[in-house]
mmCIF file with all atom_site columns, C-alpha atoms in Angstrom:
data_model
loop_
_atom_site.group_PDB
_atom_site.id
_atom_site.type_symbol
_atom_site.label_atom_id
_atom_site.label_alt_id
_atom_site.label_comp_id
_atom_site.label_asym_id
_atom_site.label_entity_id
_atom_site.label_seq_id
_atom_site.pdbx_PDB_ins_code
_atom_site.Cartn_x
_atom_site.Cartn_y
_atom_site.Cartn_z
_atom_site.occupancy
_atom_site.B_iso_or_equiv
_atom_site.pdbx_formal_charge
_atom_site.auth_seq_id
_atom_site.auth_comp_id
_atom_site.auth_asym_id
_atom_site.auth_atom_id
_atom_site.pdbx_PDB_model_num
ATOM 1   C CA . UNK Y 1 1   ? 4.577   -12.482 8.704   1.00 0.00 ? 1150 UNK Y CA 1
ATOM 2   C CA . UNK Y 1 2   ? 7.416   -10.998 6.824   1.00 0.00 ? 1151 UNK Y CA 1
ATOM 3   C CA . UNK Y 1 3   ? 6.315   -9.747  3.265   1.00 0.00 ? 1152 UNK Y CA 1
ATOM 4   C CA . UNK Y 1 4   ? 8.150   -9.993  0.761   1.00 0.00 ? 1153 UNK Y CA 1
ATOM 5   C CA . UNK Y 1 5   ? 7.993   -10.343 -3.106  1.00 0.00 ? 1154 UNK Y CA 1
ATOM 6   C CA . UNK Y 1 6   ? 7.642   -8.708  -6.137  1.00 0.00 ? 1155 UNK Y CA 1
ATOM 7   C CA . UNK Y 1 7   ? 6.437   -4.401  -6.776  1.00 0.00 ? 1156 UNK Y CA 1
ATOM 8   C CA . UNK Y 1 8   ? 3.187   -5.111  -9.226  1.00 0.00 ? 1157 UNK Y CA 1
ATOM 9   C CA . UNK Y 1 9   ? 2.146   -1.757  -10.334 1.00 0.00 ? 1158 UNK Y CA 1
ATOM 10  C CA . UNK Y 1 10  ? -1.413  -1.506  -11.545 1.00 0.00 ? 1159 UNK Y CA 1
ATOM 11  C CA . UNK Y 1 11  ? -2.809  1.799   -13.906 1.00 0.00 ? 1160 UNK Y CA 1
ATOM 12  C CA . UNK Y 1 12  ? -6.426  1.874   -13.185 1.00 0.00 ? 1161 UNK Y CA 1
ATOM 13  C CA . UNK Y 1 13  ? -8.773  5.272   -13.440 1.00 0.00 ? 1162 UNK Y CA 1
ATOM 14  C CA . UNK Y 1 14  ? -5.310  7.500   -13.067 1.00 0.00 ? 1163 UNK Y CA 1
ATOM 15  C CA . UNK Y 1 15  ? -4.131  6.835   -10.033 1.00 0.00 ? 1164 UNK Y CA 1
ATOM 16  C CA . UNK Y 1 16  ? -1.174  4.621   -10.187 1.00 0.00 ? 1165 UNK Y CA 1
ATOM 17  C CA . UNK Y 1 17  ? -1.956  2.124   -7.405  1.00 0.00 ? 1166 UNK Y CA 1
ATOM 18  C CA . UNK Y 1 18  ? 1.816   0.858   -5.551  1.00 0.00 ? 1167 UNK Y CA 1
ATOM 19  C CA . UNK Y 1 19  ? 1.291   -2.744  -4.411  1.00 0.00 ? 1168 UNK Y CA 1
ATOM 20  C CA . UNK Y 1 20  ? 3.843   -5.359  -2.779  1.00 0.00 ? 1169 UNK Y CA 1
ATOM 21  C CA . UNK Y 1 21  ? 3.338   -8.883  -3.118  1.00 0.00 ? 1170 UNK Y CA 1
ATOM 22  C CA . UNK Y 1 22  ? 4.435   -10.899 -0.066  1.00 0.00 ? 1171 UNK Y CA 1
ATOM 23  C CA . UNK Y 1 23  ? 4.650   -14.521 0.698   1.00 0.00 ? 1172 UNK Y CA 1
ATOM 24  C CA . UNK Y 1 24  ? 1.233   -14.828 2.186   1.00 0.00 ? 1173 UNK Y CA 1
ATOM 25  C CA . UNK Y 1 25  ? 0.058   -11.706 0.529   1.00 0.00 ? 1174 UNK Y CA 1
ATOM 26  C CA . UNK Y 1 26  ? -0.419  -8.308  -0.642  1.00 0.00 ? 1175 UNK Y CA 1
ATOM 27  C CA . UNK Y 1 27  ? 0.460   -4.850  0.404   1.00 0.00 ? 1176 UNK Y CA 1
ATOM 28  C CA . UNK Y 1 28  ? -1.130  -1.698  -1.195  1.00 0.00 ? 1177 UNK Y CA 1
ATOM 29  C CA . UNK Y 1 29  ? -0.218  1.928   -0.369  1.00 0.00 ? 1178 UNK Y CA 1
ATOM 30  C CA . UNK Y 1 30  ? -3.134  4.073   0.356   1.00 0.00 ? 1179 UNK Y CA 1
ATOM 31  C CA . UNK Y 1 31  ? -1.356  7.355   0.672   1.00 0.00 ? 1180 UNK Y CA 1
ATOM 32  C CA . UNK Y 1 32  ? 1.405   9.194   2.294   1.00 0.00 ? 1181 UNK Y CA 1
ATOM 33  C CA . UNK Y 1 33  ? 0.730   12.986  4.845   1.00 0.00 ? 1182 UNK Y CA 1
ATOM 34  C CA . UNK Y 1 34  ? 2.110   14.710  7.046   1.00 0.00 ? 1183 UNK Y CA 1
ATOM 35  C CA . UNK Y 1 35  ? 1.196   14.262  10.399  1.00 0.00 ? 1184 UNK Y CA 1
ATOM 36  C CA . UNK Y 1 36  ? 1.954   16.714  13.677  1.00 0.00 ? 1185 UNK Y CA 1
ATOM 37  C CA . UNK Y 1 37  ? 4.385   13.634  14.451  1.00 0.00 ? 1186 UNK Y CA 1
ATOM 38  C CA . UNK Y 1 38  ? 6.432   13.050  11.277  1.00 0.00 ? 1187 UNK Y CA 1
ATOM 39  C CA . UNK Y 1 39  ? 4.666   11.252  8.204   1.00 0.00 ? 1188 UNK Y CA 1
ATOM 40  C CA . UNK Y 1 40  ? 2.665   8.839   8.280   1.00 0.00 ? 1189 UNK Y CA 1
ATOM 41  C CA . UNK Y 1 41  ? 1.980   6.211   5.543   1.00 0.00 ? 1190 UNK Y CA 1
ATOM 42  C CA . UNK Y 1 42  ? -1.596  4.307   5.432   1.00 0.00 ? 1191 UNK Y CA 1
ATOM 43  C CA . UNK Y 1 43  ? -1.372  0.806   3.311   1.00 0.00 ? 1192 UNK Y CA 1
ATOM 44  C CA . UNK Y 1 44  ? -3.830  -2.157  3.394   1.00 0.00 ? 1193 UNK Y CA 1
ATOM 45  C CA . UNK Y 1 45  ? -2.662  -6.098  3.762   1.00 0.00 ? 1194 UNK Y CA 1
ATOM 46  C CA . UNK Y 1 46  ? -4.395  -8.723  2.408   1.00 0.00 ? 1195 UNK Y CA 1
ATOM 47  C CA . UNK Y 1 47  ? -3.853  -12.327 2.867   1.00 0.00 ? 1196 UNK Y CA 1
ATOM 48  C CA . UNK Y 1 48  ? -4.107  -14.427 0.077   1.00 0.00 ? 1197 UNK Y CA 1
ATOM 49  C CA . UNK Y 1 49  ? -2.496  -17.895 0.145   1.00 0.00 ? 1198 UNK Y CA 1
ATOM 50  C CA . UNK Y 1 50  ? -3.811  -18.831 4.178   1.00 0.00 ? 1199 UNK Y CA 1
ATOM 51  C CA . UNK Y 1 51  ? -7.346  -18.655 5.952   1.00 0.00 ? 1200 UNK Y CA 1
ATOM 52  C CA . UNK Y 1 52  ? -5.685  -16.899 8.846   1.00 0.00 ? 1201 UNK Y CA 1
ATOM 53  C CA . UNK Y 1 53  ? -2.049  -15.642 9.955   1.00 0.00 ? 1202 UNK Y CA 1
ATOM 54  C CA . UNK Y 1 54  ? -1.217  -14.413 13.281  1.00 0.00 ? 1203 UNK Y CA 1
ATOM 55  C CA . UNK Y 1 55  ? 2.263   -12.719 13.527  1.00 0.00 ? 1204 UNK Y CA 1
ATOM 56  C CA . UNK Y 1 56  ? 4.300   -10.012 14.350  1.00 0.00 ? 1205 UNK Y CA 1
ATOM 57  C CA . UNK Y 1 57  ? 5.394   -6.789  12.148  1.00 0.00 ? 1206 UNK Y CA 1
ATOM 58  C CA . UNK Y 1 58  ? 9.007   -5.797  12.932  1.00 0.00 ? 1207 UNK Y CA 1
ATOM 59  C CA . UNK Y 1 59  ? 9.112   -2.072  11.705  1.00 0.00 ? 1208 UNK Y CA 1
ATOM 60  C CA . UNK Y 1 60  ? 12.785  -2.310  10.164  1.00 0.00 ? 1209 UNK Y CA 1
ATOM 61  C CA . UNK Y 1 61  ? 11.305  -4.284  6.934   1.00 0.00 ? 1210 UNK Y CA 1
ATOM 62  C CA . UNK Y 1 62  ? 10.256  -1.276  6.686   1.00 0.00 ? 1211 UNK Y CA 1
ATOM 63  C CA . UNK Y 1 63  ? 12.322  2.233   5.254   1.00 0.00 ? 1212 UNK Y CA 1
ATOM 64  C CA . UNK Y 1 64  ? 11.254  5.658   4.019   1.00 0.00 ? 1213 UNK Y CA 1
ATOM 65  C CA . UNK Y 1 65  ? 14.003  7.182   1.993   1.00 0.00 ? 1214 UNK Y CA 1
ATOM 66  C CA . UNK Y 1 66  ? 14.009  11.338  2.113   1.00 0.00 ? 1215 UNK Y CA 1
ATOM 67  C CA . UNK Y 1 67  ? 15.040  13.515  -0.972  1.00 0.00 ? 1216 UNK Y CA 1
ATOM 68  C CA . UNK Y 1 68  ? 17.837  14.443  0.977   1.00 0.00 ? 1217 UNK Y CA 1
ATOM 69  C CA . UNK Y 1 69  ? 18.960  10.773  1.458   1.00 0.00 ? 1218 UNK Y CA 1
ATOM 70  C CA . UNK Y 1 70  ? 17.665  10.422  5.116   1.00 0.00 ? 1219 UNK Y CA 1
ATOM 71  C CA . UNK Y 1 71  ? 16.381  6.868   6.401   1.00 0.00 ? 1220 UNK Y CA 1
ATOM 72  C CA . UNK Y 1 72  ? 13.678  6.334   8.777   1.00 0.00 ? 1221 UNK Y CA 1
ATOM 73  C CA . UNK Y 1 73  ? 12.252  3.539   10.032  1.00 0.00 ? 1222 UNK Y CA 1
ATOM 74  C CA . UNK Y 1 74  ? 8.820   3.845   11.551  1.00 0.00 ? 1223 UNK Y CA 1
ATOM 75  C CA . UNK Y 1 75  ? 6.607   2.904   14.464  1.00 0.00 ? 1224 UNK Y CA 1
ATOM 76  C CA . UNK Y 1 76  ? 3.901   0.867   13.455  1.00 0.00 ? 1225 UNK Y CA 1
ATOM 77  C CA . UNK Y 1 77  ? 0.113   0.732   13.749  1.00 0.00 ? 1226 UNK Y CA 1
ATOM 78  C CA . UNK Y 1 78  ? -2.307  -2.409  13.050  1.00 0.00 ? 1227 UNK Y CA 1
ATOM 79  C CA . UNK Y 1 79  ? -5.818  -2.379  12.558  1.00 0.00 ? 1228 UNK Y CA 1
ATOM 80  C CA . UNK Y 1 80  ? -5.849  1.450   14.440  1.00 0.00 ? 1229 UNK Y CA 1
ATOM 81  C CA . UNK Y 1 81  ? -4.154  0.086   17.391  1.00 0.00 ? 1230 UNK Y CA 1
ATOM 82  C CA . UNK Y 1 82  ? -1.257  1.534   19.344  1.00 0.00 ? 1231 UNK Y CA 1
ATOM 83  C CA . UNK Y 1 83  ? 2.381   2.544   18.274  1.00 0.00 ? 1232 UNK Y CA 1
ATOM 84  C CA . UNK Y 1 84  ? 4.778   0.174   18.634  1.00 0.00 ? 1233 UNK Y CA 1
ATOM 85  C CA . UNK Y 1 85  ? 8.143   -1.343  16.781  1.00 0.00 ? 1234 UNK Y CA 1
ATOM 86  C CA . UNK Y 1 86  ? 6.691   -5.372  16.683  1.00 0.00 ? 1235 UNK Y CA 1
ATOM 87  C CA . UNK Y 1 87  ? 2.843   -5.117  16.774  1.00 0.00 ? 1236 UNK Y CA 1
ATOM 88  C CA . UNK Y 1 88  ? 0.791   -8.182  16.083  1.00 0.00 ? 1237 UNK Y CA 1
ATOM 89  C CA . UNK Y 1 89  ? -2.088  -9.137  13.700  1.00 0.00 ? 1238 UNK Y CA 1
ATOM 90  C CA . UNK Y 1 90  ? -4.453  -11.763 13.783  1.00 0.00 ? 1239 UNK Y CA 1
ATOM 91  C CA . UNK Y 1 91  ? -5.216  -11.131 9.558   1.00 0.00 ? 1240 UNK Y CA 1
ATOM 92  C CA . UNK Y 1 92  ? -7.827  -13.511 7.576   1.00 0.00 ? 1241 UNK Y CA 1
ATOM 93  C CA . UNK Y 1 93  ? -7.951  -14.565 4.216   1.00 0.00 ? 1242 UNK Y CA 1
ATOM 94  C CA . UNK Y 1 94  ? -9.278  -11.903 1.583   1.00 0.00 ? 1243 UNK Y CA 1
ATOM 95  C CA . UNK Y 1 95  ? -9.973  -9.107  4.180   1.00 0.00 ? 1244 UNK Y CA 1
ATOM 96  C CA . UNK Y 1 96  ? -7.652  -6.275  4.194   1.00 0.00 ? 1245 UNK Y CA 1
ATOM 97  C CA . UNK Y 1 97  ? -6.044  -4.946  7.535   1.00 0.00 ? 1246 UNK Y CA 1
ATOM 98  C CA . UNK Y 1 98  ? -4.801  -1.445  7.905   1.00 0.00 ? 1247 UNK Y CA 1
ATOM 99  C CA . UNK Y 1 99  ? -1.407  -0.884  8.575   1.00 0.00 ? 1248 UNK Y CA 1
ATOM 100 C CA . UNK Y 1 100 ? 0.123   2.580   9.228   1.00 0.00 ? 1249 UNK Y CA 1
ATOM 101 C CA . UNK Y 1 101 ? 3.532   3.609   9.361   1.00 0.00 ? 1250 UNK Y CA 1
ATOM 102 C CA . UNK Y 1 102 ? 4.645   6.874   11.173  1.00 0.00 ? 1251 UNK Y CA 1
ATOM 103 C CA . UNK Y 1 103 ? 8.190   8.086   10.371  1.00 0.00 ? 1252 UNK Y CA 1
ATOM 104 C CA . UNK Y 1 104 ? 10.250  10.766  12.243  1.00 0.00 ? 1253 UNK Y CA 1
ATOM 105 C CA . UNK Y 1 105 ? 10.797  13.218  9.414   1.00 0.00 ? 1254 UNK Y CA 1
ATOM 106 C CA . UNK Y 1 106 ? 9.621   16.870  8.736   1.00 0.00 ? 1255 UNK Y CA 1
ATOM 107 C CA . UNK Y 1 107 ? 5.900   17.136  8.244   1.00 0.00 ? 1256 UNK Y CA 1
ATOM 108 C CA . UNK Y 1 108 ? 6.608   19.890  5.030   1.00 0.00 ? 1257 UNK Y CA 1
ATOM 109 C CA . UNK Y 1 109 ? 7.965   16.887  3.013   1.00 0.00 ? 1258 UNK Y CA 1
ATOM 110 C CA . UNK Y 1 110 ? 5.997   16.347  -0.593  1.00 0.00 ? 1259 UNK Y CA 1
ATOM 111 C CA . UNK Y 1 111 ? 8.102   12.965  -1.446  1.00 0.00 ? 1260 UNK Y CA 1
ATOM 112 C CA . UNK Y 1 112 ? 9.805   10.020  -0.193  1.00 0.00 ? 1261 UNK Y CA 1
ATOM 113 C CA . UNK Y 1 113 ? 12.237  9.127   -2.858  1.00 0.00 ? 1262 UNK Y CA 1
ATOM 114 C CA . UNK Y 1 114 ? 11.435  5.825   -2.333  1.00 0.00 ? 1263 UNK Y CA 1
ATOM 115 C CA . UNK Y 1 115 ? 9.888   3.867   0.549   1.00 0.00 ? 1264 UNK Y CA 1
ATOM 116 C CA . UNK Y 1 116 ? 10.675  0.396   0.789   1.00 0.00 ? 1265 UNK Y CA 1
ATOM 117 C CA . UNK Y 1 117 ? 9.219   -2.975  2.357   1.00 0.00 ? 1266 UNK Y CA 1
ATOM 118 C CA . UNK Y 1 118 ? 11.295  -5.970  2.679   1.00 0.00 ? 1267 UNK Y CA 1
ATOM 119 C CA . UNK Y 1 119 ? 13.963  -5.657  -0.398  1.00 0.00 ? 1268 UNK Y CA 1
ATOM 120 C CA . UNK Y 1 120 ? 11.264  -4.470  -2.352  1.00 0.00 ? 1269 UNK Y CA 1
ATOM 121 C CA . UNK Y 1 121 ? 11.075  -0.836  -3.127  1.00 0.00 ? 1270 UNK Y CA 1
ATOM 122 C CA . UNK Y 1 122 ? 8.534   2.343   -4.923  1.00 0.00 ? 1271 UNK Y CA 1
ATOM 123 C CA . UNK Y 1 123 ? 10.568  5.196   -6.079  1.00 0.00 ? 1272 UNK Y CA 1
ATOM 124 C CA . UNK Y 1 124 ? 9.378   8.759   -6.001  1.00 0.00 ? 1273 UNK Y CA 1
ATOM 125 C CA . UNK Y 1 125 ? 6.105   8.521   -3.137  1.00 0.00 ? 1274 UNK Y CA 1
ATOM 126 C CA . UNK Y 1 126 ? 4.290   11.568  -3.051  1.00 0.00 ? 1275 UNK Y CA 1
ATOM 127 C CA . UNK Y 1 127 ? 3.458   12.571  0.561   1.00 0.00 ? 1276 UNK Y CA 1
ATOM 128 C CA . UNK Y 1 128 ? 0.762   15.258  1.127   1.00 0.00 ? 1277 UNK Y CA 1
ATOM 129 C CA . UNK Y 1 129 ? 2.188   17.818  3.654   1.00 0.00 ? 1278 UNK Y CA 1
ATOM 130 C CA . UNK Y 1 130 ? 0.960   18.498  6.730   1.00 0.00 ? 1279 UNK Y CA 1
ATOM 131 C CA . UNK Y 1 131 ? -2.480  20.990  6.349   1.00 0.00 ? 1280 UNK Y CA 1
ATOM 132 C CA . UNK Y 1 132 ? -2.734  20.351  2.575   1.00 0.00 ? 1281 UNK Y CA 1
ATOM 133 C CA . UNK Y 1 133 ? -6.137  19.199  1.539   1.00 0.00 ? 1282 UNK Y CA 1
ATOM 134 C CA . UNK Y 1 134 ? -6.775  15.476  0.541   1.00 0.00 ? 1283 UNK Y CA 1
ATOM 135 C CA . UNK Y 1 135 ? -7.302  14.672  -3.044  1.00 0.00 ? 1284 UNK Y CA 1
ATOM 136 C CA . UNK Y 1 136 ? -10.249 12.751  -4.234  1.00 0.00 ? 1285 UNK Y CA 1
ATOM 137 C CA . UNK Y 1 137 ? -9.939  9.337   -3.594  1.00 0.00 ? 1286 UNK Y CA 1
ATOM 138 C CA . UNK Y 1 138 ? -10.717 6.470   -6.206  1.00 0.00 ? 1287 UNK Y CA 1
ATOM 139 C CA . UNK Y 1 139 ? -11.952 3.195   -4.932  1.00 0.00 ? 1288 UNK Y CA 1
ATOM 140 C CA . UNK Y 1 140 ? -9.587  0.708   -5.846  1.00 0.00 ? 1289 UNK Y CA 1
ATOM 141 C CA . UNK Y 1 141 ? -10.244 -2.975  -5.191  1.00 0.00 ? 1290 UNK Y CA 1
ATOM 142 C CA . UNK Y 1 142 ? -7.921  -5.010  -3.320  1.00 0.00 ? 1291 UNK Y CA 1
ATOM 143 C CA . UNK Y 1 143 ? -6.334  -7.462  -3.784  1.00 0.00 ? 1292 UNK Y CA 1
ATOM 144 C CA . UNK Y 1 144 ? -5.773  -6.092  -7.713  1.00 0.00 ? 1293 UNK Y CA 1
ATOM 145 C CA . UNK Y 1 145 ? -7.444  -7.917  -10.586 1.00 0.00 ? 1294 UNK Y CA 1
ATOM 146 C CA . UNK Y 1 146 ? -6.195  -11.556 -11.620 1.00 0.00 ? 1295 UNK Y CA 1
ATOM 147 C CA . UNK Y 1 147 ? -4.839  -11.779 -14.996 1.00 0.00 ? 1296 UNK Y CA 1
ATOM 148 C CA . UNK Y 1 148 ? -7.434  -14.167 -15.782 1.00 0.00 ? 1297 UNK Y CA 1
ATOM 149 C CA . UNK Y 1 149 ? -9.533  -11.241 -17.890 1.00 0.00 ? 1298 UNK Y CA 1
ATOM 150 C CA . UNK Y 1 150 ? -12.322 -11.383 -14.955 1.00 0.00 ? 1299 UNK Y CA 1
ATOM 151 C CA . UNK Y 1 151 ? -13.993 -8.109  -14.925 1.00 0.00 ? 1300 UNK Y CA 1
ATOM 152 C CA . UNK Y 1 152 ? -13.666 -6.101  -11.464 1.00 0.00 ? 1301 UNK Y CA 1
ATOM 153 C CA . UNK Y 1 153 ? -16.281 -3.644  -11.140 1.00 0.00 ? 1302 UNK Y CA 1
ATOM 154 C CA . UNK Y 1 154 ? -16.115 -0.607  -8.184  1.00 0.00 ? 1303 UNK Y CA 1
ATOM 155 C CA . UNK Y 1 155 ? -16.721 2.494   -7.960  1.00 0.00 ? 1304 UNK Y CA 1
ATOM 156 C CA . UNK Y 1 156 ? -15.998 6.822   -6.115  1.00 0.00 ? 1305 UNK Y CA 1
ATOM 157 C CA . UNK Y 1 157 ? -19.542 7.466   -5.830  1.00 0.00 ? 1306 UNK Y CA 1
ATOM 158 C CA . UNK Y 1 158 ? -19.256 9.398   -9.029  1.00 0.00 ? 1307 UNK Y CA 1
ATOM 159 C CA . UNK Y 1 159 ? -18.167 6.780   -11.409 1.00 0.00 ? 1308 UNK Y CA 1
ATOM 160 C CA . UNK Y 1 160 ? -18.903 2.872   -11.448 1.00 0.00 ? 1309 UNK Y CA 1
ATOM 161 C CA . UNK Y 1 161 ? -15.310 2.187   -13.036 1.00 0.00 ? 1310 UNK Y CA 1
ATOM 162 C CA . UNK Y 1 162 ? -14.707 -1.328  -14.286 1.00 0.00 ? 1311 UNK Y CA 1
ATOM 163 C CA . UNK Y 1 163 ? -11.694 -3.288  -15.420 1.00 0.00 ? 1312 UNK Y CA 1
ATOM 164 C CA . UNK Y 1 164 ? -11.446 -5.972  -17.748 1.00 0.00 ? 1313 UNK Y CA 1
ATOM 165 C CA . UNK Y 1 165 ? -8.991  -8.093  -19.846 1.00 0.00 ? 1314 UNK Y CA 1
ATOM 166 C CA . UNK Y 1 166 ? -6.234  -7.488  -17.071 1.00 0.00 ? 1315 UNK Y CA 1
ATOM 167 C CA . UNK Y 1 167 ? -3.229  -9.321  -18.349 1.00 0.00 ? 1316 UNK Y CA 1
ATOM 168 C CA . UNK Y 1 168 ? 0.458   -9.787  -17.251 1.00 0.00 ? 1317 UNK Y CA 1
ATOM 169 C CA . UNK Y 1 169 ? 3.245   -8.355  -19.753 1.00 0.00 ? 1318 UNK Y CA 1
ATOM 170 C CA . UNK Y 1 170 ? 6.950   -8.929  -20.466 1.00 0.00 ? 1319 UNK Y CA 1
ATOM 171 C CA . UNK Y 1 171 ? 7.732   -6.271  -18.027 1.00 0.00 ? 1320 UNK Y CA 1
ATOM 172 C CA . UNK Y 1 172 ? 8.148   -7.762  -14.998 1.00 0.00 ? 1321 UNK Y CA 1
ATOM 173 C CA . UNK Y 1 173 ? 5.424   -6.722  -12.136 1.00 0.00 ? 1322 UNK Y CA 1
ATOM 174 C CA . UNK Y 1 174 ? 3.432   -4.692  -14.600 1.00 0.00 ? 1323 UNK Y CA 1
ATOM 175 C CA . UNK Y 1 175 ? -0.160  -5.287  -15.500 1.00 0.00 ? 1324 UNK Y CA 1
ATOM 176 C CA . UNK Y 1 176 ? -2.325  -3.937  -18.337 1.00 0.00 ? 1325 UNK Y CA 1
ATOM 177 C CA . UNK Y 1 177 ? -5.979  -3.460  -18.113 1.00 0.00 ? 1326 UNK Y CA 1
ATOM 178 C CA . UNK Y 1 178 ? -8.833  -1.624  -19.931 1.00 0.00 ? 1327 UNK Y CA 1
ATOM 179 C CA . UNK Y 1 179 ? -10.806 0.534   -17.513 1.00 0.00 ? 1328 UNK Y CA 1
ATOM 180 C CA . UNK Y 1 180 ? -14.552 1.730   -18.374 1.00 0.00 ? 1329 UNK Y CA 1
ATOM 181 C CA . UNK Y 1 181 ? -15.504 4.927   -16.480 1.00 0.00 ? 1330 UNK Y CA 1
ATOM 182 C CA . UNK Y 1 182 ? -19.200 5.450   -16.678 1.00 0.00 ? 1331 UNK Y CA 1
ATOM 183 C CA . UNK Y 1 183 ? -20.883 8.520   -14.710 1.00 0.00 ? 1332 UNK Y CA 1
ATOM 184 C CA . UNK Y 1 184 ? -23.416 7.952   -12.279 1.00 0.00 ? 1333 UNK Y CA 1
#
């Protein structure tokens, strides 16, 4: 079940969304905090190209990268399950699993300088440190819209938020869309 691919970055209501594109899918970071543990990274997978994959995650694909130029690998969580360094999934097509990573750095950390799955890397991750409040979240769909133009349509609770004419451009892994925010 090893993932890798290509970093597709998606703008969409402000937040920048980090994806990873994998062989049989896609990765998307939810958000980075810190935990009375280490930190802890929550990210969704979602298979694409098979009806059903059962396989192992093998936590040095993937590496958190401190300010400071620390690496740490992490334990591993599937679906809410236990800790471990190879968990399993049983994942089917189109609906996203959680994964959670938990690394063994300080808790007071505010970024990752880059955290990194497979060969595939995001620079500067902001992590939330341990105590500080959440910040309002913004439904974003996965997997991220198609270039095909399709209109995706979700919404916070406070906005029904809809992108359209999603297209590919000459910089490779980036994506352009228009979003409509209207208030509910």
């Amino acid at each position: 079940m090893m993932l890798t691919g290509a970093i597709f970055l998606l703008w969409a209501g402000g937040a920048m969304a980090q994806t990873w594109s994998t062989e049989n899918g896609q990765y998307r970071l939810q958000s980075c905090y810190g935990t009375g543990d280490g930190v802890q990274c929550d990210l969704t997978y979602t298979l694409l190209k098979k009806q059903i994959l059962y396989g192992r995650l093998d936590y040095s694909d993937y590496t958190a990268f401190t300010t400071d130029g620390t690496q740490s690998q992490p334990k591993i969580s599937v679906g809410g399950g236990d800790w471990g360094s190879y968990p399993q999934a049983r994942v089917y097509n189109g609906t996203p699993i959680k994964v959670s990573l938990l690394f063994n750095v300080p808790a007071k950390i505010t970024t990752f300088s880059a955290l990194a799955i497979g060969n595939e890397n995001v620079k500067n991750v902001p992590v939330r440190p341990l105590g500080a409040p959440a910040p309002a979240t913004v439904a974003i769909p996965s997997p991220a819209p198609a270039p095909t133009g399709t209109p995706v349509t979700f919404s916070n609770g406070n906005y029904l938020i809809t992108l359209s004419g999603c297209k590919i451009t000459s910089q490779l892994g980036m994506t352009t869309c228009v979003a409509v925010l209207q208030k509910r």
